Amino acid sequence: MVKNHGKKSRAKKKAQRTGASHASVAAGTLHTHTPLPDMAALGELLYAAGRELDTELAARLVAACRTACKPCQKSLAEKLRTEHRPTLAALAGAVYGELAGIGPGAFVSETSRSWAPLARAANAGDDGGAALAAVEAMDDAAASDLLEDALDHWAMGTPLPADLVDKLMAVPPRQRPADPMDAFREAGIKVVTLDDLDLGDDVDTYALAPAYGVMLMQTSTPEGQTMPMLLLYPEEEAAGILDLEARTDWEHWGLHGMPDMDPRWRVRARISDRSLQGLVHVDADGKDDVELWRAAESVSVPAEWWDLLDRVQHMLVVGPVAEPEAPGAMEAAGDAGELLAVVARVSFV
């Protein structure tokens, strides 16, 4: 069970997204954040309801988040929150109204969960007046929660739909862990990988990778919301913490709070028989580039668990745990620093 440390979880996420020292502010040091995204496309969204947006301020704030500058993020967020509510509505609407299949999930603030249906309704009905009015009526704490949740998405990349993405500056994808073979390459040793070989279209690279099994579980978010959970366990010697560290960018997790949400990690669920089909990571073009687990057969999950999955549409993925059924095994792995985790999207097929 995830321990109920809501404030610690939100503070941790915020610290990971920021991090510059206070001394630089006191010294009056100027900050330059690159790349600076072109946010002009925000003006094409509905959530500002025809009001003028400060896209320059939005761009500087998003860039500050992506370059982990705490002083700039704090000052820019305060300015946007207090003086530019239409811009705040557009930033949040780009996440909760424009991204198909993305809901606020159970791990964000109650403000975002309550506001997201207004954003989706605006997108469906071509009228953002109600969504903007709700943002303008928020007190400072609620507006801060909505902005922080939206920035969690913006910090990972541009969350606008495909027809608007090309109008924004390309943002480098989140860096994945270094290839452990780089040390051999630097030493002048030739390294041959599967990518270097012409294996043909009939070779299943998943079958060549270390194998994992999964166990269905559920947990509670720091806010007390029930959430589905997928526990990975190694099925062969090569699978384990070193393999997951090399193939994922999941964070080390000690069961306190919630790990980051990464929408590029997908748990695929088939509606026709209510079964889980696989766990994959997709690249910027939406193509699978990492496949950690694939169902060997279709087995319908319990009705109550499926209903939870359908309602939350996100899942906590945790691993590896060598003996998942052993009492206290997951807790022991977390205490030893040998547990990785991510909040993944559920993709219904």
PDB file of C-alpha atoms in Angstrom, residues 57-332:
ATOM      1  CA  LEU A  57       5.085  34.556 -20.549  1.00  0.00           C
ATOM      2  CA  ALA A  58       3.764  31.039 -21.159  1.00  0.00           C
ATOM      3  CA  ALA A  59       6.838  30.151 -23.215  1.00  0.00           C
ATOM      4  CA  ARG A  60       9.240  31.456 -20.559  1.00  0.00           C
ATOM      5  CA  LEU A  61       7.405  29.531 -17.825  1.00  0.00           C
ATOM      6  CA  VAL A  62       7.403  26.244 -19.757  1.00  0.00           C
ATOM      7  CA  ALA A  63      11.088  26.693 -20.622  1.00  0.00           C
ATOM      8  CA  ALA A  64      11.894  27.361 -16.957  1.00  0.00           C
ATOM      9  CA  CYS A  65      10.162  24.104 -16.021  1.00  0.00           C
ATOM     10  CA  ARG A  66      12.060  22.130 -18.650  1.00  0.00           C
ATOM     11  CA  THR A  67      15.424  23.542 -17.576  1.00  0.00           C
ATOM     12  CA  ALA A  68      14.696  23.078 -13.857  1.00  0.00           C
ATOM     13  CA  CYS A  69      15.007  26.734 -12.823  1.00  0.00           C
ATOM     14  CA  LYS A  70      13.121  27.091  -9.559  1.00  0.00           C
ATOM     15  CA  PRO A  71      13.436  30.876  -9.091  1.00  0.00           C
ATOM     16  CA  CYS A  72      12.168  31.667 -12.591  1.00  0.00           C
ATOM     17  CA  GLN A  73       9.394  29.105 -12.389  1.00  0.00           C
ATOM     18  CA  LYS A  74       8.196  30.483  -9.077  1.00  0.00           C
ATOM     19  CA  SER A  75       8.113  34.114 -10.186  1.00  0.00           C
ATOM     20  CA  LEU A  76       6.682  33.408 -13.654  1.00  0.00           C
ATOM     21  CA  ALA A  77       4.023  31.053 -12.305  1.00  0.00           C
ATOM     22  CA  GLU A  78       2.916  33.649  -9.771  1.00  0.00           C
ATOM     23  CA  LYS A  79       2.662  36.321 -12.465  1.00  0.00           C
ATOM     24  CA  LEU A  80       0.689  34.062 -14.799  1.00  0.00           C
ATOM     25  CA  ARG A  81      -1.591  32.834 -12.005  1.00  0.00           C
ATOM     26  CA  THR A  82      -2.433  36.285 -10.701  1.00  0.00           C
ATOM     27  CA  GLU A  83      -2.451  38.387 -13.893  1.00  0.00           C
ATOM     28  CA  HIS A  84      -3.101  36.085 -16.840  1.00  0.00           C
ATOM     29  CA  ARG A  85      -5.860  33.584 -16.051  1.00  0.00           C
ATOM     30  CA  PRO A  86      -6.818  33.145 -19.765  1.00  0.00           C
ATOM     31  CA  THR A  87      -3.252  32.004 -20.449  1.00  0.00           C
ATOM     32  CA  LEU A  88      -3.483  29.602 -17.514  1.00  0.00           C
ATOM     33  CA  ALA A  89      -6.754  28.236 -18.926  1.00  0.00           C
ATOM     34  CA  ALA A  90      -5.121  27.672 -22.330  1.00  0.00           C
ATOM     35  CA  LEU A  91      -2.078  25.922 -20.825  1.00  0.00           C
ATOM     36  CA  ALA A  92      -4.315  23.575 -18.811  1.00  0.00           C
ATOM     37  CA  GLY A  93      -6.805  23.119 -21.650  1.00  0.00           C
ATOM     38  CA  ALA A  94      -4.028  22.012 -23.992  1.00  0.00           C
ATOM     39  CA  VAL A  95      -3.552  19.047 -21.649  1.00  0.00           C
ATOM     40  CA  TYR A  96      -7.027  18.176 -20.380  1.00  0.00           C
ATOM     41  CA  GLY A  97      -9.102  19.222 -23.377  1.00  0.00           C
ATOM     42  CA  GLU A  98      -6.954  18.570 -26.433  1.00  0.00           C
ATOM     43  CA  LEU A  99      -5.185  15.275 -25.754  1.00  0.00           C
ATOM     44  CA  ALA A 100      -7.485  12.445 -26.797  1.00  0.00           C
ATOM     45  CA  GLY A 101      -7.864   9.788 -24.127  1.00  0.00           C
ATOM     46  CA  ILE A 102      -5.974  11.760 -21.458  1.00  0.00           C
ATOM     47  CA  GLY A 103      -7.889  12.468 -18.302  1.00  0.00           C
ATOM     48  CA  PRO A 104      -6.518  14.131 -15.196  1.00  0.00           C
ATOM     49  CA  GLY A 105      -6.111  10.777 -13.455  1.00  0.00           C
ATOM     50  CA  ALA A 106      -6.378  10.089  -9.761  1.00  0.00           C
ATOM     51  CA  PHE A 107      -2.933  11.406  -8.862  1.00  0.00           C
ATOM     52  CA  VAL A 108      -3.515  15.115  -9.513  1.00  0.00           C
ATOM     53  CA  SER A 109      -5.323  17.736  -7.473  1.00  0.00           C
ATOM     54  CA  GLU A 110      -9.074  17.796  -6.970  1.00  0.00           C
ATOM     55  CA  THR A 111      -9.083  21.140  -8.809  1.00  0.00           C
ATOM     56  CA  SER A 112      -7.758  19.556 -12.014  1.00  0.00           C
ATOM     57  CA  ARG A 113     -10.123  16.595 -11.745  1.00  0.00           C
ATOM     58  CA  SER A 114     -13.068  18.971 -11.397  1.00  0.00           C
ATOM     59  CA  TRP A 115     -11.980  21.334 -14.169  1.00  0.00           C
ATOM     60  CA  ALA A 116     -11.021  18.729 -16.784  1.00  0.00           C
ATOM     61  CA  PRO A 117     -14.659  17.959 -17.826  1.00  0.00           C
ATOM     62  CA  LEU A 118     -15.142  21.662 -18.629  1.00  0.00           C
ATOM     63  CA  ALA A 119     -12.069  21.544 -20.864  1.00  0.00           C
ATOM     64  CA  ARG A 120     -13.322  18.459 -22.666  1.00  0.00           C
ATOM     65  CA  ALA A 121     -16.776  19.998 -23.068  1.00  0.00           C
ATOM     66  CA  ALA A 122     -15.205  23.129 -24.538  1.00  0.00           C
ATOM     67  CA  ASN A 123     -13.284  21.050 -27.044  1.00  0.00           C
ATOM     68  CA  ALA A 124     -16.406  19.111 -28.025  1.00  0.00           C
ATOM     69  CA  GLY A 125     -18.727  22.115 -28.224  1.00  0.00           C
ATOM     70  CA  ASP A 126     -16.437  24.839 -29.597  1.00  0.00           C
ATOM     71  CA  ASP A 127     -17.110  27.118 -26.622  1.00  0.00           C
ATOM     72  CA  GLY A 128     -14.510  27.696 -23.923  1.00  0.00           C
ATOM     73  CA  GLY A 129     -16.452  30.315 -21.960  1.00  0.00           C
ATOM     74  CA  ALA A 130     -17.394  28.025 -19.075  1.00  0.00           C
ATOM     75  CA  ALA A 131     -13.875  26.629 -18.774  1.00  0.00           C
ATOM     76  CA  LEU A 132     -12.361  30.110 -18.648  1.00  0.00           C
ATOM     77  CA  ALA A 133     -14.984  31.388 -16.197  1.00  0.00           C
ATOM     78  CA  ALA A 134     -14.158  28.534 -13.833  1.00  0.00           C
ATOM     79  CA  VAL A 135     -10.438  29.357 -13.963  1.00  0.00           C
ATOM     80  CA  GLU A 136     -11.061  33.041 -13.358  1.00  0.00           C
ATOM     81  CA  ALA A 137     -13.272  32.196 -10.361  1.00  0.00           C
ATOM     82  CA  MET A 138     -10.621  30.008  -8.694  1.00  0.00           C
ATOM     83  CA  ASP A 139      -8.890  31.190  -5.569  1.00  0.00           C
ATOM     84  CA  ASP A 140      -5.108  31.381  -5.601  1.00  0.00           C
ATOM     85  CA  ALA A 141      -4.616  27.896  -4.138  1.00  0.00           C
ATOM     86  CA  ALA A 142      -6.878  26.218  -6.703  1.00  0.00           C
ATOM     87  CA  ALA A 143      -5.300  28.118  -9.593  1.00  0.00           C
ATOM     88  CA  SER A 144      -1.873  27.090  -8.313  1.00  0.00           C
ATOM     89  CA  ASP A 145      -2.931  23.421  -8.230  1.00  0.00           C
ATOM     90  CA  LEU A 146      -4.289  23.542 -11.784  1.00  0.00           C
ATOM     91  CA  LEU A 147      -1.174  25.256 -13.110  1.00  0.00           C
ATOM     92  CA  GLU A 148       1.195  22.867 -11.332  1.00  0.00           C
ATOM     93  CA  ASP A 149      -0.635  19.811 -12.678  1.00  0.00           C
ATOM     94  CA  ALA A 150      -0.632  21.216 -16.216  1.00  0.00           C
ATOM     95  CA  LEU A 151       3.076  22.044 -16.009  1.00  0.00           C
ATOM     96  CA  ASP A 152       3.819  18.432 -15.060  1.00  0.00           C
ATOM     97  CA  HIS A 153       2.696  17.570 -18.608  1.00  0.00           C
ATOM     98  CA  TRP A 154       4.326  20.559 -20.321  1.00  0.00           C
ATOM     99  CA  ALA A 155       7.632  19.794 -18.599  1.00  0.00           C
ATOM    100  CA  MET A 156       7.775  16.442 -20.402  1.00  0.00           C
ATOM    101  CA  GLY A 157       7.078  17.884 -23.856  1.00  0.00           C
ATOM    102  CA  THR A 158       4.508  19.821 -25.869  1.00  0.00           C
ATOM    103  CA  PRO A 159       1.062  18.390 -24.983  1.00  0.00           C
ATOM    104  CA  LEU A 160      -0.804  19.758 -28.011  1.00  0.00           C
ATOM    105  CA  PRO A 161      -2.494  17.512 -30.583  1.00  0.00           C
ATOM    106  CA  ALA A 162      -0.829  16.479 -33.819  1.00  0.00           C
ATOM    107  CA  ASP A 163      -2.416  19.176 -35.985  1.00  0.00           C
ATOM    108  CA  LEU A 164      -0.928  21.880 -33.752  1.00  0.00           C
ATOM    109  CA  VAL A 165       2.396  20.313 -32.833  1.00  0.00           C
ATOM    110  CA  ASP A 166       4.037  21.358 -36.102  1.00  0.00           C
ATOM    111  CA  LYS A 167       3.341  24.982 -35.169  1.00  0.00           C
ATOM    112  CA  LEU A 168       5.460  24.694 -32.061  1.00  0.00           C
ATOM    113  CA  MET A 169       9.196  24.377 -31.773  1.00  0.00           C
ATOM    114  CA  ALA A 170      10.328  20.764 -31.663  1.00  0.00           C
ATOM    115  CA  VAL A 171      11.225  19.711 -28.132  1.00  0.00           C
ATOM    116  CA  PRO A 172      13.867  17.037 -27.523  1.00  0.00           C
ATOM    117  CA  PRO A 173      12.404  13.886 -25.967  1.00  0.00           C
ATOM    118  CA  ARG A 174      13.142  13.084 -22.374  1.00  0.00           C
ATOM    119  CA  GLN A 175      16.652  11.644 -22.172  1.00  0.00           C
ATOM    120  CA  ARG A 176      16.796   7.919 -21.670  1.00  0.00           C
ATOM    121  CA  PRO A 177      19.496   6.206 -19.593  1.00  0.00           C
ATOM    122  CA  ALA A 178      22.987   5.933 -21.043  1.00  0.00           C
ATOM    123  CA  ASP A 179      23.760   2.784 -23.012  1.00  0.00           C
ATOM    124  CA  PRO A 180      25.952   0.550 -20.774  1.00  0.00           C
ATOM    125  CA  MET A 181      27.863  -0.470 -23.928  1.00  0.00           C
ATOM    126  CA  ASP A 182      29.151   3.100 -24.363  1.00  0.00           C
ATOM    127  CA  ALA A 183      32.114   2.343 -22.097  1.00  0.00           C
ATOM    128  CA  PHE A 184      33.237  -0.425 -24.460  1.00  0.00           C
ATOM    129  CA  ARG A 185      32.789   1.827 -27.500  1.00  0.00           C
ATOM    130  CA  GLU A 186      34.904   4.549 -25.871  1.00  0.00           C
ATOM    131  CA  ALA A 187      37.623   1.954 -25.255  1.00  0.00           C
ATOM    132  CA  GLY A 188      37.729   1.164 -28.972  1.00  0.00           C
ATOM    133  CA  ILE A 189      35.897  -2.152 -28.704  1.00  0.00           C
ATOM    134  CA  LYS A 190      33.453  -2.805 -31.521  1.00  0.00           C
ATOM    135  CA  VAL A 191      29.960  -3.407 -30.168  1.00  0.00           C
ATOM    136  CA  VAL A 192      27.372  -5.084 -32.379  1.00  0.00           C
ATOM    137  CA  THR A 193      23.717  -4.664 -31.352  1.00  0.00           C
ATOM    138  CA  LEU A 194      20.463  -5.966 -32.776  1.00  0.00           C
ATOM    139  CA  ASP A 195      20.006  -2.618 -34.516  1.00  0.00           C
ATOM    140  CA  ASP A 196      23.252  -3.218 -36.406  1.00  0.00           C
ATOM    141  CA  LEU A 197      22.065  -6.549 -37.760  1.00  0.00           C
ATOM    142  CA  ASP A 198      19.693  -7.108 -40.659  1.00  0.00           C
ATOM    143  CA  LEU A 199      17.356  -9.545 -38.967  1.00  0.00           C
ATOM    144  CA  GLY A 200      14.481  -9.116 -41.406  1.00  0.00           C
ATOM    145  CA  ASP A 201      10.867  -8.310 -40.648  1.00  0.00           C
ATOM    146  CA  ASP A 202      10.039 -11.766 -39.294  1.00  0.00           C
ATOM    147  CA  VAL A 203      12.282 -11.576 -36.222  1.00  0.00           C
ATOM    148  CA  ASP A 204      10.441 -10.837 -32.991  1.00  0.00           C
ATOM    149  CA  THR A 205      12.871  -8.716 -30.955  1.00  0.00           C
ATOM    150  CA  TYR A 206      10.604  -9.040 -27.904  1.00  0.00           C
ATOM    151  CA  ALA A 207      11.443 -12.743 -27.770  1.00  0.00           C
ATOM    152  CA  LEU A 208      15.162 -11.859 -27.608  1.00  0.00           C
ATOM    153  CA  ALA A 209      14.813  -9.476 -24.656  1.00  0.00           C
ATOM    154  CA  PRO A 210      14.704 -10.422 -20.951  1.00  0.00           C
ATOM    155  CA  ALA A 211      11.216 -11.608 -20.020  1.00  0.00           C
ATOM    156  CA  TYR A 212       8.910 -10.357 -17.270  1.00  0.00           C
ATOM    157  CA  GLY A 213       5.638 -11.530 -15.821  1.00  0.00           C
ATOM    158  CA  VAL A 214       3.000  -9.289 -14.267  1.00  0.00           C
ATOM    159  CA  MET A 215       0.738  -9.381 -11.242  1.00  0.00           C
ATOM    160  CA  LEU A 216      -2.460  -7.338 -10.933  1.00  0.00           C
ATOM    161  CA  MET A 217      -2.743  -5.251  -7.788  1.00  0.00           C
ATOM    162  CA  GLN A 218      -4.280  -2.000  -6.625  1.00  0.00           C
ATOM    163  CA  THR A 219      -3.069   0.778  -4.369  1.00  0.00           C
ATOM    164  CA  SER A 220      -4.078   4.190  -3.050  1.00  0.00           C
ATOM    165  CA  THR A 221      -2.790   7.587  -4.160  1.00  0.00           C
ATOM    166  CA  PRO A 222      -1.575  10.116  -1.590  1.00  0.00           C
ATOM    167  CA  GLU A 223      -5.000  11.757  -1.939  1.00  0.00           C
ATOM    168  CA  GLY A 224      -6.710   8.499  -0.956  1.00  0.00           C
ATOM    169  CA  GLN A 225      -7.959   7.513  -4.421  1.00  0.00           C
ATOM    170  CA  THR A 226      -7.865   3.840  -5.409  1.00  0.00           C
ATOM    171  CA  MET A 227      -5.624   3.137  -8.394  1.00  0.00           C
ATOM    172  CA  PRO A 228      -4.820  -0.005 -10.441  1.00  0.00           C
ATOM    173  CA  MET A 229      -1.286  -1.306 -10.191  1.00  0.00           C
ATOM    174  CA  LEU A 230       0.874  -3.669 -12.257  1.00  0.00           C
ATOM    175  CA  LEU A 231       3.777  -5.410 -10.533  1.00  0.00           C
ATOM    176  CA  LEU A 232       6.597  -6.739 -12.747  1.00  0.00           C
ATOM    177  CA  TYR A 233       8.613  -9.789 -11.788  1.00  0.00           C
ATOM    178  CA  PRO A 234      11.575 -11.308 -13.689  1.00  0.00           C
ATOM    179  CA  GLU A 235      11.015 -14.592 -15.477  1.00  0.00           C
ATOM    180  CA  GLU A 236      14.665 -15.194 -16.313  1.00  0.00           C
ATOM    181  CA  GLU A 237      18.078 -14.302 -14.907  1.00  0.00           C
ATOM    182  CA  ALA A 238      18.759 -11.408 -17.304  1.00  0.00           C
ATOM    183  CA  ALA A 239      15.588  -9.615 -16.209  1.00  0.00           C
ATOM    184  CA  GLY A 240      15.865  -7.413 -13.158  1.00  0.00           C
ATOM    185  CA  ILE A 241      16.837  -3.994 -11.840  1.00  0.00           C
ATOM    186  CA  LEU A 242      19.852  -3.512 -14.154  1.00  0.00           C
ATOM    187  CA  ASP A 243      17.798  -4.416 -17.218  1.00  0.00           C
ATOM    188  CA  LEU A 244      14.966  -2.071 -16.260  1.00  0.00           C
ATOM    189  CA  GLU A 245      17.398   0.755 -15.544  1.00  0.00           C
ATOM    190  CA  ALA A 246      18.917   0.293 -18.998  1.00  0.00           C
ATOM    191  CA  ARG A 247      15.595   0.035 -20.864  1.00  0.00           C
ATOM    192  CA  THR A 248      13.486   2.611 -19.014  1.00  0.00           C
ATOM    193  CA  ASP A 249      13.795   6.041 -17.424  1.00  0.00           C
ATOM    194  CA  TRP A 250      11.612   5.114 -14.460  1.00  0.00           C
ATOM    195  CA  GLU A 251      12.505   6.643 -11.126  1.00  0.00           C
ATOM    196  CA  HIS A 252      13.732   4.748  -8.083  1.00  0.00           C
ATOM    197  CA  TRP A 253      10.746   4.595  -5.788  1.00  0.00           C
ATOM    198  CA  GLY A 254      10.396   3.781  -2.111  1.00  0.00           C
ATOM    199  CA  LEU A 255       6.575   3.470  -1.914  1.00  0.00           C
ATOM    200  CA  HIS A 256       6.145   7.029  -0.620  1.00  0.00           C
ATOM    201  CA  GLY A 257       3.912   9.320  -2.688  1.00  0.00           C
ATOM    202  CA  MET A 258       3.545   8.597  -6.397  1.00  0.00           C
ATOM    203  CA  PRO A 259       6.170   8.392  -9.149  1.00  0.00           C
ATOM    204  CA  ASP A 260       6.015  10.633 -12.212  1.00  0.00           C
ATOM    205  CA  MET A 261       3.425  10.111 -14.911  1.00  0.00           C
ATOM    206  CA  ASP A 262       4.883   9.439 -18.364  1.00  0.00           C
ATOM    207  CA  PRO A 263       2.197   9.302 -21.097  1.00  0.00           C
ATOM    208  CA  ARG A 264       4.582   7.513 -23.462  1.00  0.00           C
ATOM    209  CA  TRP A 265       4.418   4.405 -21.313  1.00  0.00           C
ATOM    210  CA  ARG A 266       1.237   2.550 -22.243  1.00  0.00           C
ATOM    211  CA  VAL A 267      -0.553  -0.403 -20.710  1.00  0.00           C
ATOM    212  CA  ARG A 268      -2.687  -1.802 -23.525  1.00  0.00           C
ATOM    213  CA  ALA A 269      -6.075  -3.199 -22.526  1.00  0.00           C
ATOM    214  CA  ARG A 270      -8.461  -4.966 -24.898  1.00  0.00           C
ATOM    215  CA  ILE A 271     -12.093  -4.013 -24.435  1.00  0.00           C
ATOM    216  CA  SER A 272     -13.642  -7.049 -26.177  1.00  0.00           C
ATOM    217  CA  ASP A 273     -12.522  -9.552 -23.535  1.00  0.00           C
ATOM    218  CA  ARG A 274     -11.417  -7.164 -20.754  1.00  0.00           C
ATOM    219  CA  SER A 275      -7.816  -8.345 -20.828  1.00  0.00           C
ATOM    220  CA  LEU A 276      -4.396  -6.718 -20.624  1.00  0.00           C
ATOM    221  CA  GLN A 277      -2.301  -7.103 -23.769  1.00  0.00           C
ATOM    222  CA  GLY A 278       1.060  -5.522 -23.028  1.00  0.00           C
ATOM    223  CA  LEU A 279       3.291  -2.821 -21.578  1.00  0.00           C
ATOM    224  CA  VAL A 280       5.175  -0.660 -24.077  1.00  0.00           C
ATOM    225  CA  HIS A 281       6.934   2.670 -24.509  1.00  0.00           C
ATOM    226  CA  VAL A 282       6.173   4.663 -27.660  1.00  0.00           C
ATOM    227  CA  ASP A 283       8.434   7.137 -29.432  1.00  0.00           C
ATOM    228  CA  ALA A 284       7.572  10.648 -30.602  1.00  0.00           C
ATOM    229  CA  ASP A 285       5.817   9.168 -33.658  1.00  0.00           C
ATOM    230  CA  GLY A 286       3.662   6.866 -31.541  1.00  0.00           C
ATOM    231  CA  LYS A 287       5.566   3.706 -32.533  1.00  0.00           C
ATOM    232  CA  ASP A 288       6.621   1.107 -29.979  1.00  0.00           C
ATOM    233  CA  ASP A 289      10.317   1.405 -29.139  1.00  0.00           C
ATOM    234  CA  VAL A 290      10.410  -0.602 -25.890  1.00  0.00           C
ATOM    235  CA  GLU A 291       8.226  -3.606 -25.088  1.00  0.00           C
ATOM    236  CA  LEU A 292       8.575  -4.846 -21.524  1.00  0.00           C
ATOM    237  CA  TRP A 293       5.695  -7.304 -21.362  1.00  0.00           C
ATOM    238  CA  ARG A 294       3.335  -9.013 -23.775  1.00  0.00           C
ATOM    239  CA  ALA A 295       0.462 -11.270 -22.764  1.00  0.00           C
ATOM    240  CA  ALA A 296       1.067 -14.866 -23.813  1.00  0.00           C
ATOM    241  CA  GLU A 297      -2.688 -15.486 -23.734  1.00  0.00           C
ATOM    242  CA  SER A 298      -5.830 -13.446 -23.204  1.00  0.00           C
ATOM    243  CA  VAL A 299      -7.210 -13.711 -19.688  1.00  0.00           C
ATOM    244  CA  SER A 300     -10.097 -11.521 -18.584  1.00  0.00           C
ATOM    245  CA  VAL A 301      -9.289  -9.513 -15.470  1.00  0.00           C
ATOM    246  CA  PRO A 302     -11.731  -9.363 -12.544  1.00  0.00           C
ATOM    247  CA  ALA A 303     -14.727  -7.130 -13.218  1.00  0.00           C
ATOM    248  CA  GLU A 304     -14.051  -4.839 -10.246  1.00  0.00           C
ATOM    249  CA  TRP A 305     -10.434  -4.330 -11.299  1.00  0.00           C
ATOM    250  CA  TRP A 306     -11.446  -3.602 -14.914  1.00  0.00           C
ATOM    251  CA  ASP A 307     -14.021  -1.057 -13.749  1.00  0.00           C
ATOM    252  CA  LEU A 308     -11.292   0.677 -11.720  1.00  0.00           C
ATOM    253  CA  LEU A 309      -9.003   0.631 -14.763  1.00  0.00           C
ATOM    254  CA  ASP A 310     -11.744   2.121 -16.939  1.00  0.00           C
ATOM    255  CA  ARG A 311     -12.432   4.867 -14.422  1.00  0.00           C
ATOM    256  CA  VAL A 312      -8.845   5.928 -13.636  1.00  0.00           C
ATOM    257  CA  GLN A 313      -7.294   5.246 -17.089  1.00  0.00           C
ATOM    258  CA  HIS A 314      -3.805   5.370 -15.606  1.00  0.00           C
ATOM    259  CA  MET A 315      -1.846   2.679 -13.825  1.00  0.00           C
ATOM    260  CA  LEU A 316       1.022   2.516 -11.380  1.00  0.00           C
ATOM    261  CA  VAL A 317       3.667   0.171 -12.842  1.00  0.00           C
ATOM    262  CA  VAL A 318       6.283  -1.109 -10.374  1.00  0.00           C
ATOM    263  CA  GLY A 319       9.150  -3.577 -10.539  1.00  0.00           C
ATOM    264  CA  PRO A 320      11.099  -5.714 -10.431  1.00  0.00           C
ATOM    265  CA  VAL A 321      10.143  -7.932  -7.492  1.00  0.00           C
ATOM    266  CA  ALA A 322      11.728 -11.381  -7.675  1.00  0.00           C
ATOM    267  CA  GLU A 323       9.122 -13.143  -5.522  1.00  0.00           C
ATOM    268  CA  PRO A 324       5.991 -10.995  -5.819  1.00  0.00           C
ATOM    269  CA  GLU A 325       3.806 -13.282  -3.730  1.00  0.00           C
ATOM    270  CA  ALA A 326       6.192 -13.332  -0.777  1.00  0.00           C
ATOM    271  CA  PRO A 327       4.950 -11.176   2.137  1.00  0.00           C
ATOM    272  CA  GLY A 328       6.785  -7.854   2.284  1.00  0.00           C
ATOM    273  CA  ALA A 329       8.768  -8.502  -0.919  1.00  0.00           C
ATOM    274  CA  MET A 330       7.796  -5.245  -2.608  1.00  0.00           C
ATOM    275  CA  GLU A 331       8.441  -3.213   0.546  1.00  0.00           C
ATOM    276  CA  ALA A 332      11.862  -4.817   0.944  1.00  0.00           C
TER     277      ALA A 332
END
